[in-house]
mmCIF file of C-alpha atoms in Angstrom:
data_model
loop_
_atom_site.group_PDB
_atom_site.id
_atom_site.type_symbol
_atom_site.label_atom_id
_atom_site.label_comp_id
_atom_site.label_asym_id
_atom_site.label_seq_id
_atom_site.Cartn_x
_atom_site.Cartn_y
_atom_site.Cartn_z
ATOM 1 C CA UNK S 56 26.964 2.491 5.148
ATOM 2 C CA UNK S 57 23.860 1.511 3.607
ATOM 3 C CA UNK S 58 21.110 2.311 1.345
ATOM 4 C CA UNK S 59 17.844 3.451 3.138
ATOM 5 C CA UNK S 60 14.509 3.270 3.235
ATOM 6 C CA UNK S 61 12.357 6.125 1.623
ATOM 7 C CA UNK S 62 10.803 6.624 5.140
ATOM 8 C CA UNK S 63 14.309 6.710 6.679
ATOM 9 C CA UNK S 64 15.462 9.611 4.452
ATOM 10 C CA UNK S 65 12.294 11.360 6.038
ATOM 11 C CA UNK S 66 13.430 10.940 9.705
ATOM 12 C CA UNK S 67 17.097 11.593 8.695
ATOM 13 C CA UNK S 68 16.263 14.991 7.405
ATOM 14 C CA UNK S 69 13.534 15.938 9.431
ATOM 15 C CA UNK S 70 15.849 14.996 12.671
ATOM 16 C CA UNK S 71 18.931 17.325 11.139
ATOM 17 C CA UNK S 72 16.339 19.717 10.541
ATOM 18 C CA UNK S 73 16.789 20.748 14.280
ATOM 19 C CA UNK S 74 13.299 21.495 14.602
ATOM 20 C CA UNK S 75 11.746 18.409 16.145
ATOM 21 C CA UNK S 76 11.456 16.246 19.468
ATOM 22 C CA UNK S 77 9.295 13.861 19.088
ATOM 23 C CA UNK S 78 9.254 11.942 15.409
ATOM 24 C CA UNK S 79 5.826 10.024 15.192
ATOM 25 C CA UNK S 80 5.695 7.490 12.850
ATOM 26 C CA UNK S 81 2.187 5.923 11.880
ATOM 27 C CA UNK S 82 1.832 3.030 9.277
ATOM 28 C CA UNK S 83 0.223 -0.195 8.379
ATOM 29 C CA UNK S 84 2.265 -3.839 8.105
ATOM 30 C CA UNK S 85 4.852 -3.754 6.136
ATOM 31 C CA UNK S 86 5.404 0.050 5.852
ATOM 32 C CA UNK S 87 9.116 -0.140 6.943
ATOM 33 C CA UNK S 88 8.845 1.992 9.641
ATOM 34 C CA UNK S 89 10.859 -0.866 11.943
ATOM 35 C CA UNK S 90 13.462 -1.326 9.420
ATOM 36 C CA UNK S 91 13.730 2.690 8.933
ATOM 37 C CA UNK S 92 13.947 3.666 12.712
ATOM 38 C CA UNK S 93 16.690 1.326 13.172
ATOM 39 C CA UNK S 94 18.488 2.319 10.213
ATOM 40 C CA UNK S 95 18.371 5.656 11.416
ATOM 41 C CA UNK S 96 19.865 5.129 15.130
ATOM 42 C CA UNK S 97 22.365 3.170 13.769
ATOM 43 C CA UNK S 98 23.393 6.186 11.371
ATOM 44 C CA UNK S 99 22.821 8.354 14.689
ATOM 45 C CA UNK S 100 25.080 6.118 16.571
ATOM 46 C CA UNK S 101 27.726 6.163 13.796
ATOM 47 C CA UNK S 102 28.459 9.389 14.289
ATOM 48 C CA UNK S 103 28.129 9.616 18.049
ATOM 49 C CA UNK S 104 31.474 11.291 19.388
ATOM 50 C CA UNK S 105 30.714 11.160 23.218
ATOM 51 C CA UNK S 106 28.687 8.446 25.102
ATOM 52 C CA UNK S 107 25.134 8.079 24.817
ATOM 53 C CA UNK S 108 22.514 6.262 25.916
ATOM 54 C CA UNK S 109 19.242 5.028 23.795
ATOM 55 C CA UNK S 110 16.439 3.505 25.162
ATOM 56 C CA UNK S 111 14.178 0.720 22.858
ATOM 57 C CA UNK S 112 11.230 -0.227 24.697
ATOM 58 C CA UNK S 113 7.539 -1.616 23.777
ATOM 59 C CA UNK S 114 4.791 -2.501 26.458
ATOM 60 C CA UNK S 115 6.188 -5.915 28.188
ATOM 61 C CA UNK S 116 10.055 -7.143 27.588
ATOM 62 C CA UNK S 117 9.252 -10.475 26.050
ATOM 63 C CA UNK S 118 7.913 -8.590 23.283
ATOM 64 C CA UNK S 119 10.672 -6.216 22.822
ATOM 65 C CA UNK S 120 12.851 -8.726 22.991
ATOM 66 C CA UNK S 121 11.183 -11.469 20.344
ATOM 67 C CA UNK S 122 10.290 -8.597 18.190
ATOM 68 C CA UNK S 123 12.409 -5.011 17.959
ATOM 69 C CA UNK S 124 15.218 -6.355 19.812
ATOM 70 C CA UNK S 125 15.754 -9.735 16.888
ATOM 71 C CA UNK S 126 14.923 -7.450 13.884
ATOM 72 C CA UNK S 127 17.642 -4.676 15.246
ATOM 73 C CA UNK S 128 19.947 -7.710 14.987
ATOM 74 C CA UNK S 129 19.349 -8.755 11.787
ATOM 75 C CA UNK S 130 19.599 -5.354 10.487
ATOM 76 C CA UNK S 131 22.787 -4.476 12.199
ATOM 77 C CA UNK S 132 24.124 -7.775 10.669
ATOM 78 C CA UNK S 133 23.153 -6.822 7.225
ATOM 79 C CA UNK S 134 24.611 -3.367 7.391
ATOM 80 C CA UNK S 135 27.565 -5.222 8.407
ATOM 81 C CA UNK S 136 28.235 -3.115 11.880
ATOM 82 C CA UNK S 137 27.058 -6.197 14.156
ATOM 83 C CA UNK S 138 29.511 -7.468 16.561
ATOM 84 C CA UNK S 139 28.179 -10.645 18.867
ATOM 85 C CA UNK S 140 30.546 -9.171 21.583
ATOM 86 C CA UNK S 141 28.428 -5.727 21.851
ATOM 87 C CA UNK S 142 25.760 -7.710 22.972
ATOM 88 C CA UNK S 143 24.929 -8.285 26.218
ATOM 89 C CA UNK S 144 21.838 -11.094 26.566
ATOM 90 C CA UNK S 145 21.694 -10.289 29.986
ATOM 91 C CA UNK S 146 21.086 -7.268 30.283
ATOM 92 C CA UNK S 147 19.531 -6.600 26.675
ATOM 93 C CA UNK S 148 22.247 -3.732 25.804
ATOM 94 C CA UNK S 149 23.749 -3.568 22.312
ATOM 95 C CA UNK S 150 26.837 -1.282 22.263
ATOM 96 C CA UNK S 151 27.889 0.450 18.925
ATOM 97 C CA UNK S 152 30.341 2.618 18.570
ATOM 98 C CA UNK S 153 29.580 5.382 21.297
ATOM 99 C CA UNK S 154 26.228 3.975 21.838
ATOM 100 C CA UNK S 155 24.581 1.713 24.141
ATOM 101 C CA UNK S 156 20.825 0.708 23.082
ATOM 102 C CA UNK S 157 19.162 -0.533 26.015
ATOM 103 C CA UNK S 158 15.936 -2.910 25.233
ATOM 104 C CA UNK S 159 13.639 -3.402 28.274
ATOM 105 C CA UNK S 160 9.697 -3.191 28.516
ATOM 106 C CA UNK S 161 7.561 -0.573 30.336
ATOM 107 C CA UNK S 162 6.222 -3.860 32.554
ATOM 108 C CA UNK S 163 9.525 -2.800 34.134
ATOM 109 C CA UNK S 164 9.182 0.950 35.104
ATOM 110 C CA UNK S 165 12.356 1.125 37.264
ATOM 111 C CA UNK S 166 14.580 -0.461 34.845
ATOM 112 C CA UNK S 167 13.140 2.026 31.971
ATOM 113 C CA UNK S 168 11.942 4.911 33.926
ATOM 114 C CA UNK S 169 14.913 5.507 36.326
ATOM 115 C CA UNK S 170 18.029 7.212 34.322
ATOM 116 C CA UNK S 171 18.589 9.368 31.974
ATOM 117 C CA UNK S 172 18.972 8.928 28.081
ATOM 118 C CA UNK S 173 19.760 10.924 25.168
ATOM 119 C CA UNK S 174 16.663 9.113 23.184
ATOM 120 C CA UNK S 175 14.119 6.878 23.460
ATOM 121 C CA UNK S 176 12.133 4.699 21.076
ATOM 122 C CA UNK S 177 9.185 3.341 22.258
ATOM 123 C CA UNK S 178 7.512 0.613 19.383
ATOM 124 C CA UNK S 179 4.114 0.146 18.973
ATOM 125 C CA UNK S 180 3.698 3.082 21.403
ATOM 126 C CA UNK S 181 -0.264 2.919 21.121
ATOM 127 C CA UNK S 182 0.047 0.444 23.856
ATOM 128 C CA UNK S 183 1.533 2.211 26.373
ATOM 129 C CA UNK S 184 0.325 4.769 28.513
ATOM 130 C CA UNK S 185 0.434 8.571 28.636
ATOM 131 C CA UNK S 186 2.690 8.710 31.691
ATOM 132 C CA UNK S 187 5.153 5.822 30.342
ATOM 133 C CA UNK S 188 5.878 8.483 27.422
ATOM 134 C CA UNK S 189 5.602 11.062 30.386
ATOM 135 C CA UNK S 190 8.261 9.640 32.295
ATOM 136 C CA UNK S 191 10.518 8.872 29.727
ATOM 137 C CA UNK S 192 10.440 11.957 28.133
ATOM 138 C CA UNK S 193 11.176 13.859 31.565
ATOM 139 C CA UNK S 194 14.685 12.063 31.738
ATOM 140 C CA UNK S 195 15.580 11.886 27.692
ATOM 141 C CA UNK S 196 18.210 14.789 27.000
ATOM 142 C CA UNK S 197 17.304 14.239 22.812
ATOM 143 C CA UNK S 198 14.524 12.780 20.612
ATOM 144 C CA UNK S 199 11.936 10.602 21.072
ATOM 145 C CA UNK S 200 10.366 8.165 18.749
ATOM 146 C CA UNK S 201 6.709 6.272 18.339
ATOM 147 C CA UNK S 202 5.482 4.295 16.185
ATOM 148 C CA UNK S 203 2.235 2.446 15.453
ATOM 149 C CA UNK S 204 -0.669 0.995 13.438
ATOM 150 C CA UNK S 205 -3.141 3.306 12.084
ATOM 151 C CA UNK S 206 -6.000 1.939 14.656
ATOM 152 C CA UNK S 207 -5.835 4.716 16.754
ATOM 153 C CA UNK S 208 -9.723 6.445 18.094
ATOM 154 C CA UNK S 209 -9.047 10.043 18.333
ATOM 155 C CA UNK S 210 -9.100 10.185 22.172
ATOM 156 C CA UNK S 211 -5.921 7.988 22.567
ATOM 157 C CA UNK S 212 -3.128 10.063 24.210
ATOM 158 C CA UNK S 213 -0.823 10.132 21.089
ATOM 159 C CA UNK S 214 -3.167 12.062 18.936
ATOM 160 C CA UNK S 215 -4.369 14.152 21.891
ATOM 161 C CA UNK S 216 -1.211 15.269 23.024
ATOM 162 C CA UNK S 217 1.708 14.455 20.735
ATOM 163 C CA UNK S 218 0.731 14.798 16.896
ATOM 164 C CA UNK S 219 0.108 18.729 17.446
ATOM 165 C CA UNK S 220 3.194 19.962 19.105
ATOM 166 C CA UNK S 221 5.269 21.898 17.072
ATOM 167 C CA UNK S 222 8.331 19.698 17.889
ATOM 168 C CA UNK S 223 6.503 16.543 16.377
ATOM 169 C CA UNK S 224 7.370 15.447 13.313
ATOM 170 C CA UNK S 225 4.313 13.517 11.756
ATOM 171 C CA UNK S 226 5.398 10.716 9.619
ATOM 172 C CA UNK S 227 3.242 8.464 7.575
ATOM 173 C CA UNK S 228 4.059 5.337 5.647
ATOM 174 C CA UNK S 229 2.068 2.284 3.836
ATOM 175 C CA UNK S 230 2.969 -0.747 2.216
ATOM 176 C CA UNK S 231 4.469 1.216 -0.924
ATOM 177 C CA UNK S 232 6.952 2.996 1.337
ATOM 178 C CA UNK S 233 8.562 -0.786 1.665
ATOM 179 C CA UNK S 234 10.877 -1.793 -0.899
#
């Protein structure tokens, strides 16, 4: 399809590893790890035989929307897999393939935390809570993905509870990771 990021090749294999849950991506501006996770479900979804459902979220839907939702676009247009039809504006669901990606914010917790899903992505996922990744989790049949700045205190729930399960897959980037 598409040449990837260095930081994509690390989620690819760590997911077909089989040994991990949760893939926690950390980095500063610029790292790639946007541009990576989305090359990576649209690989996923590529290969998708049955139905599935993924779930995109950040904190508030305005900011999924200007932000995840525009660059998922743009990179599904320059992979050249992007069909205008698959995209439904009102609802905020892109359909590929097998795959419907389903962009909402946790402001809306019975949109987002009321079905089931086969993964979940939640960006910038220092901003939301413990039981939005709780919830989510509880009804996602597959993987789940964070990612964030580095400006994390040691007490924040991610670190406390996510980085040291055996089923997370730590993975740092920086600025070099980007090409």
């Amino acid at each position: 399809m598409y040449t990837g990021t260095v930081v994509y090749a690390k989620q690819s294999i760590a997911y077909r590893s089989g040994k991990y849950r949760v893939f926690n991506h950390e980095g500063g501006a610029r790292s790639s790890k946007t541009t990576s996770i989305i090359q990576f479900l649209i690989e996923w979804a590529h290969f998708q035989s049955e139905r599935k459902r993924i779930i995109i979220c950040r904190k508030k839907n305005t900011w999924t929307r200007a932000t995840v939702l525009y660059d998922f676009i743009n990179i599904m247009e320059k992979s050249g897999v992007y069909n205008l039809s698959d995209y439904n504006k009102s609802t905020g669901i892109i359909t590929y393939k097998n795959v419907e990606f389903w962009f909402g914010g946790l402001d809306d917790p019975q949109r987002l935390h009321g079905f089931t899903s086969d993964g979940v992505w939640i960006n910038e996922a220092n901003e939301a809570t413990k039981d939005d990744f709780d919830q989510l989790e509880m009804r996602c049949s597959g993987f789940m993905i964070l990612d964030y700045n580095p400006n994390m205190d040691d007490d924040h729930w991610i670190v406390k509870s996510v980085i040291s399960r055996p089923d997370c897959k730590y993975i740092h980037s920086t600025v070099l990771h980007n090409p």
